[in-house]
CSV table of C-alpha atoms and ligand atoms in Angstrom, one decimal:
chain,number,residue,atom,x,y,z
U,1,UNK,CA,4.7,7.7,-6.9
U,2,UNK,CA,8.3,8.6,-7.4
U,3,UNK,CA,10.6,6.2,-9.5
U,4,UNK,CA,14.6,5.7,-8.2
U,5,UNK,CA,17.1,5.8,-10.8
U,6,UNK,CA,20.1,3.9,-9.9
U,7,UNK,CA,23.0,4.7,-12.8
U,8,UNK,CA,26.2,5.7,-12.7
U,9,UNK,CA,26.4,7.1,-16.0
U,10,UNK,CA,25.8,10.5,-16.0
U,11,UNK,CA,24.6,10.4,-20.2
U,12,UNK,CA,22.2,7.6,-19.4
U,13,UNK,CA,20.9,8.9,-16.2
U,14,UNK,CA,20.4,12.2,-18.4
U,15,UNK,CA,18.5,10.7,-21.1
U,16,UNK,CA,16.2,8.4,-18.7
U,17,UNK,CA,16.0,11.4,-16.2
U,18,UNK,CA,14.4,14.1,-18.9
U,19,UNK,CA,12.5,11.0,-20.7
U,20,UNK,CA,10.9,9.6,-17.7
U,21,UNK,CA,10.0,13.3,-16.2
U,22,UNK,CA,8.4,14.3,-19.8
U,23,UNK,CA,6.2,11.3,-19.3
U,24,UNK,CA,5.1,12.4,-16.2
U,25,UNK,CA,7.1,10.3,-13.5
U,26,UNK,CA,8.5,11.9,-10.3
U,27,UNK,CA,11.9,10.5,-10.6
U,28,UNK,CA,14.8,10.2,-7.4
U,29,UNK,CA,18.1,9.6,-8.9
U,30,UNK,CA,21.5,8.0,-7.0
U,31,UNK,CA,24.6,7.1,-8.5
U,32,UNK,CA,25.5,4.2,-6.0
U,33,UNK,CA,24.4,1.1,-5.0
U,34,UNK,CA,24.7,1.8,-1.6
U,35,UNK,CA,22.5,5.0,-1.9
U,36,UNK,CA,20.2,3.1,-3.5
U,37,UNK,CA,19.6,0.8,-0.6
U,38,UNK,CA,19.4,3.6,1.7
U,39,UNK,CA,16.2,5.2,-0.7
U,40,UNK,CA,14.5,2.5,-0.7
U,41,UNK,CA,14.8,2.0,3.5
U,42,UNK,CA,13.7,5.5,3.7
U,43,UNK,CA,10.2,4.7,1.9
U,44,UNK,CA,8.3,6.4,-0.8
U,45,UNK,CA,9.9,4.5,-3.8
U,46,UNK,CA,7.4,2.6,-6.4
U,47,UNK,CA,9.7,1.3,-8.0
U,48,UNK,CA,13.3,1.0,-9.0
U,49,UNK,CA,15.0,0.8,-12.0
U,50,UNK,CA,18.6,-0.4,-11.7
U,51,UNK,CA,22.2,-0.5,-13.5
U,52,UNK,CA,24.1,-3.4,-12.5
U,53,UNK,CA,27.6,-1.7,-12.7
U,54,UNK,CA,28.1,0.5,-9.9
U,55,UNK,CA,30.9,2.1,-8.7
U,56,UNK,CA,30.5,0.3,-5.1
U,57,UNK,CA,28.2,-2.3,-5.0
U,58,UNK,CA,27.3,-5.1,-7.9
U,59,UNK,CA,23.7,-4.2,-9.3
U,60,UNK,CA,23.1,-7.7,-8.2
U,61,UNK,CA,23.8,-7.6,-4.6
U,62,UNK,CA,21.7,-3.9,-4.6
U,63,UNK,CA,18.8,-6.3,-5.9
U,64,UNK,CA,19.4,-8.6,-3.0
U,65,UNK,CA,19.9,-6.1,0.0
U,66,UNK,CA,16.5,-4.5,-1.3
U,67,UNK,CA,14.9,-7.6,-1.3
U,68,UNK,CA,15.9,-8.5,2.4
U,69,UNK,CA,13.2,-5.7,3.5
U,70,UNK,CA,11.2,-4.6,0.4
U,71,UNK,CA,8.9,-5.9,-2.6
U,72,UNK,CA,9.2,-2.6,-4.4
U,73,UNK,CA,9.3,-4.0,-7.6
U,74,UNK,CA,12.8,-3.2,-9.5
U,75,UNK,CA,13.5,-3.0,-13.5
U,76,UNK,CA,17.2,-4.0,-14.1
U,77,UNK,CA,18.6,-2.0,-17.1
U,78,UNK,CA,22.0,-3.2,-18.2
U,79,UNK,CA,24.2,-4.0,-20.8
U,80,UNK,CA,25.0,-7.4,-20.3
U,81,UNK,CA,23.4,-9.4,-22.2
U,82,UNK,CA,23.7,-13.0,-21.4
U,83,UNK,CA,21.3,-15.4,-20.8
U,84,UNK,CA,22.8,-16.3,-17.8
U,85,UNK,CA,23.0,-12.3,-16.3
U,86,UNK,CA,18.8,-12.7,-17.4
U,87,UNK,CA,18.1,-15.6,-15.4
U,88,UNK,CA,20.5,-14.8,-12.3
U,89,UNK,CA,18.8,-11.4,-12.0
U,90,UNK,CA,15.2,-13.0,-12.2
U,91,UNK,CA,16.3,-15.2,-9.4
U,92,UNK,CA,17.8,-12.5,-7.1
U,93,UNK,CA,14.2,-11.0,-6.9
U,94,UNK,CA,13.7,-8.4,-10.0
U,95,UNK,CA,11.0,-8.1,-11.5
U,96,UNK,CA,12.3,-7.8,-14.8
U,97,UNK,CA,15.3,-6.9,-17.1
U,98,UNK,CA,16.4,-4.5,-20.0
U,99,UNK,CA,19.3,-4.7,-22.1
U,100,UNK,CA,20.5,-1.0,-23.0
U,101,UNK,CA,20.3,0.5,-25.2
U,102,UNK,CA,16.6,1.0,-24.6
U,103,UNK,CA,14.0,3.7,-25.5
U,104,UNK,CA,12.2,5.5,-23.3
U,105,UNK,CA,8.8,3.8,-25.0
U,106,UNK,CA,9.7,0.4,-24.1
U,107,UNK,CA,11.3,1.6,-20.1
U,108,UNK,CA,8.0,3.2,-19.5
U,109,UNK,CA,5.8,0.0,-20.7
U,110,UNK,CA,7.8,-2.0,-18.2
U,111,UNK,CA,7.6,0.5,-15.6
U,112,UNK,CA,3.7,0.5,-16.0
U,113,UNK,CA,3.6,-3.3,-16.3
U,114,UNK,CA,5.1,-4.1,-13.0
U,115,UNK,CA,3.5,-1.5,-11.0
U,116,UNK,CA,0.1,-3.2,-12.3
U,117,UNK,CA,1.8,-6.7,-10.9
U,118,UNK,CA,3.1,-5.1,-8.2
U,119,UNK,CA,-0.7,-3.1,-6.9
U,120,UNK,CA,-2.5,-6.5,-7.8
U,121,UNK,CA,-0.5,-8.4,-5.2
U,122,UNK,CA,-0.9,-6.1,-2.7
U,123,UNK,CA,-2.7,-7.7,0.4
U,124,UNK,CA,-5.9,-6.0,1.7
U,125,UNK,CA,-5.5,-2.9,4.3
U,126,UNK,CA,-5.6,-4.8,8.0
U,127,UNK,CA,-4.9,-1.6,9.3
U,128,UNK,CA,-7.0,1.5,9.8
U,129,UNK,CA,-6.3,4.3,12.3
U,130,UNK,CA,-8.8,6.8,13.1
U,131,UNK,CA,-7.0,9.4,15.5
U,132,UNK,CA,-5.8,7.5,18.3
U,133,UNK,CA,-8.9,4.5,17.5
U,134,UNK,CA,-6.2,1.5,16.1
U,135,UNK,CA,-8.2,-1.4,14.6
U,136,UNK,CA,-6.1,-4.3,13.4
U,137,UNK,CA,-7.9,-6.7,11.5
U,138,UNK,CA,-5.6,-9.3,11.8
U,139,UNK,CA,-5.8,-10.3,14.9
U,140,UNK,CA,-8.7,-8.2,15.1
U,141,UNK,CA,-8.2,-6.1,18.0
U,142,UNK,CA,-8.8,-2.3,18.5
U,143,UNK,CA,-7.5,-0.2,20.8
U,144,UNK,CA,-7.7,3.2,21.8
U,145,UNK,CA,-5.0,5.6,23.1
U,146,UNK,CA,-2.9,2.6,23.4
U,147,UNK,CA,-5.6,0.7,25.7
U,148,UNK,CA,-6.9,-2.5,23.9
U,149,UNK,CA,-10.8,-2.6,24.0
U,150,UNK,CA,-13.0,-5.8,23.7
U,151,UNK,CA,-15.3,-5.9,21.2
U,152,UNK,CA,-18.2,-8.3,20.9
U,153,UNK,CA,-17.6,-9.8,17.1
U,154,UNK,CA,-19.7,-8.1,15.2
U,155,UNK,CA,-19.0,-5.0,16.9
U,156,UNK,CA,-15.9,-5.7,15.7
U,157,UNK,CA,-17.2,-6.5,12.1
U,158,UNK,CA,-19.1,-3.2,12.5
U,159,UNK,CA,-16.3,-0.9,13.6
U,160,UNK,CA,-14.1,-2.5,11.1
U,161,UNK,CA,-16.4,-1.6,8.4
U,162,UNK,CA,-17.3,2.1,9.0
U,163,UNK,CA,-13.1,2.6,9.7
U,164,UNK,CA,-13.1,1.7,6.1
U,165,UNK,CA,-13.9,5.1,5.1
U,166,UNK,CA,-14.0,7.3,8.1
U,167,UNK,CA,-16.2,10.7,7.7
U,168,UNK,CA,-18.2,8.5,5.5
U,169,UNK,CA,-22.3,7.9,6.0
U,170,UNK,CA,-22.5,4.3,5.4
U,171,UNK,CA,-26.3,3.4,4.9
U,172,UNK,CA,-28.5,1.3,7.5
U,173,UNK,CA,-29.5,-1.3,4.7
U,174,UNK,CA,-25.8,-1.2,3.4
U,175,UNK,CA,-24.4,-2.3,7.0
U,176,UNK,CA,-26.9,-4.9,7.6
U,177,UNK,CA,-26.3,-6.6,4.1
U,178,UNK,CA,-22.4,-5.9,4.1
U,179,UNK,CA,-22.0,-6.6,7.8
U,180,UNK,CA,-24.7,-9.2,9.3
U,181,UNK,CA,-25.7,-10.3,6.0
U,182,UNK,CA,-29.4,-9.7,6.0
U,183,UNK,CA,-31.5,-7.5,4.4
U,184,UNK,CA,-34.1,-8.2,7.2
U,185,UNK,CA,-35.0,-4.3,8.3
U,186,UNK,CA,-36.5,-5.9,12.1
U,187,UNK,CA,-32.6,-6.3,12.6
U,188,UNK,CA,-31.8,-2.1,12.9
U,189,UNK,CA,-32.7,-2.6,16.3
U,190,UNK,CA,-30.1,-5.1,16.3
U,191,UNK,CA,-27.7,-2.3,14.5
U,192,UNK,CA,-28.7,0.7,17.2
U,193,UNK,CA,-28.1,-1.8,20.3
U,194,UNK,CA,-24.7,-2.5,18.5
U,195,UNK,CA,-23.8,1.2,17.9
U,196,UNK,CA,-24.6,2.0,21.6
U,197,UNK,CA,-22.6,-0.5,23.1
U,198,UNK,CA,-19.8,0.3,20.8
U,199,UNK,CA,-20.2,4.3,21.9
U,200,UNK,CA,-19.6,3.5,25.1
U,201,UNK,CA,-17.0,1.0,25.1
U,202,UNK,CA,-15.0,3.8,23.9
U,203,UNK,CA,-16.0,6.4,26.4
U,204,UNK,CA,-17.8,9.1,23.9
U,205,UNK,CA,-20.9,9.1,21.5
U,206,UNK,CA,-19.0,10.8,18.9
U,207,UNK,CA,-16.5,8.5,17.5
U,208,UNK,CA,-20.1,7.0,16.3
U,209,UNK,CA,-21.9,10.2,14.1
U,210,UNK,CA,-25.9,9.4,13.9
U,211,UNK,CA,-26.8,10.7,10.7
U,212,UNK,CA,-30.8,10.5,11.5
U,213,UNK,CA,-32.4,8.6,8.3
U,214,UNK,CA,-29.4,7.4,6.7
U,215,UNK,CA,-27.3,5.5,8.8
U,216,UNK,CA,-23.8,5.9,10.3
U,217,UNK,CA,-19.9,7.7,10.2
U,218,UNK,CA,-16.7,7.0,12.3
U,219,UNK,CA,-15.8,10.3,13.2
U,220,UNK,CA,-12.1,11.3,14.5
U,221,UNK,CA,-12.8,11.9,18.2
U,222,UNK,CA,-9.0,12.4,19.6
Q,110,CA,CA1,27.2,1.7,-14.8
């Protein structure tokens, strides 16, 4: 969770620096727009908060450069005060706007509101990799070592569901109520056939773990 601080300003980036770190942020701090774009590519930002007059680039056209590859959400913190600065930086994709001067109080409220906005948008994982196991459940395929492997669908469904959490036991009556929607127990034979075929579609018991009386774990094989 580390918060980039794009100002120029080294008495404002002084003040926000020591108040967001006494509220506990982890804070990355550039003085140019261009640096700020480069951050951002590099990965690991949560969010951004952003002057609009920089020495090289318009705080505007930072805004839209970021927003050509990222959704990190960004909190522009300027002095100009318009209506019209408001609205054009709402449009060029920030998330939201403060005029300085500003307490550190009302930056840190923002900062907590759009990271709230920004975790409830995020889109389900579709993504798990176990090792060199690769299960994409978009176009729910899985392969392994770089080899796609068929899966029947509810092997599939299965897989998909223990990747979830590798290392974790997930029960027997948990899979067949989250997985073939039963709680009908003459179906665990149903679940052992599954497991099996699944075991040696990848070529080793052990990316399935047994857990005798409970139920079953993805384990990391290679
Ligand atoms: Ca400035």
């Amino acid at each position: 969770m580390t918060i980039l601080l794009v100002e120029d300003d080294r008495a404002i980036a002084d003040a926000l620096l020591d108040g967001l770190r006494d509220n506990g942020y982890i804070v990355d701090h550039v003085v140019s727009g261009a640096e700020a774009v480069a951050k951002v590519k590099r990965g690991g930002i949560t969010t951004v908060i952003l002057d609009l007059g920089l020495p090289d680039l318009d705080g505007t056209e930072v805004c839209r450069r970021i927003r050509a590859f990222s959704h990190v959400p960004i909190i522009v913190a300027s002095a100009r005060e318009t209506e019209m600065d408001r609205v054009t930086v709402l449009e060029i994709g920030a998330d939201d706007y403060l005029v300085k001067p500003f307490g550190i109080k009302e930056l840190v409220a923002r900062i907590n509101a759009v990271m709230r906005r920004a975790l409830g948008t995020t889109s389900p994982i579709t993504h798990f990799a176990v090792g060199s196991l690769v299960i994409d459940s978009k176009t729910r395929t899985v392969s392994l070592d770089g080899l796609d492997i068929a899966f029947t669908p509810k092997e599939f469904d299965f897989l998909e569901y223990l990747a979830h959490e590798p290392g974790t036991v997930f029960r027997r009556a948990d899979i067949l109520r989250d997985v073939w929607k039963t709680t009908w127990y003459g179906t665990t034979k149903t679940l052992d056939a599954h497991v099996a075929s699944i075991r040696k579609k990848l070529g080793s018991p052990d990316w399935v773990e047994s857990v005798r009386g409970v139920g079953f774990a993805l384990r990391q094989v290679r």
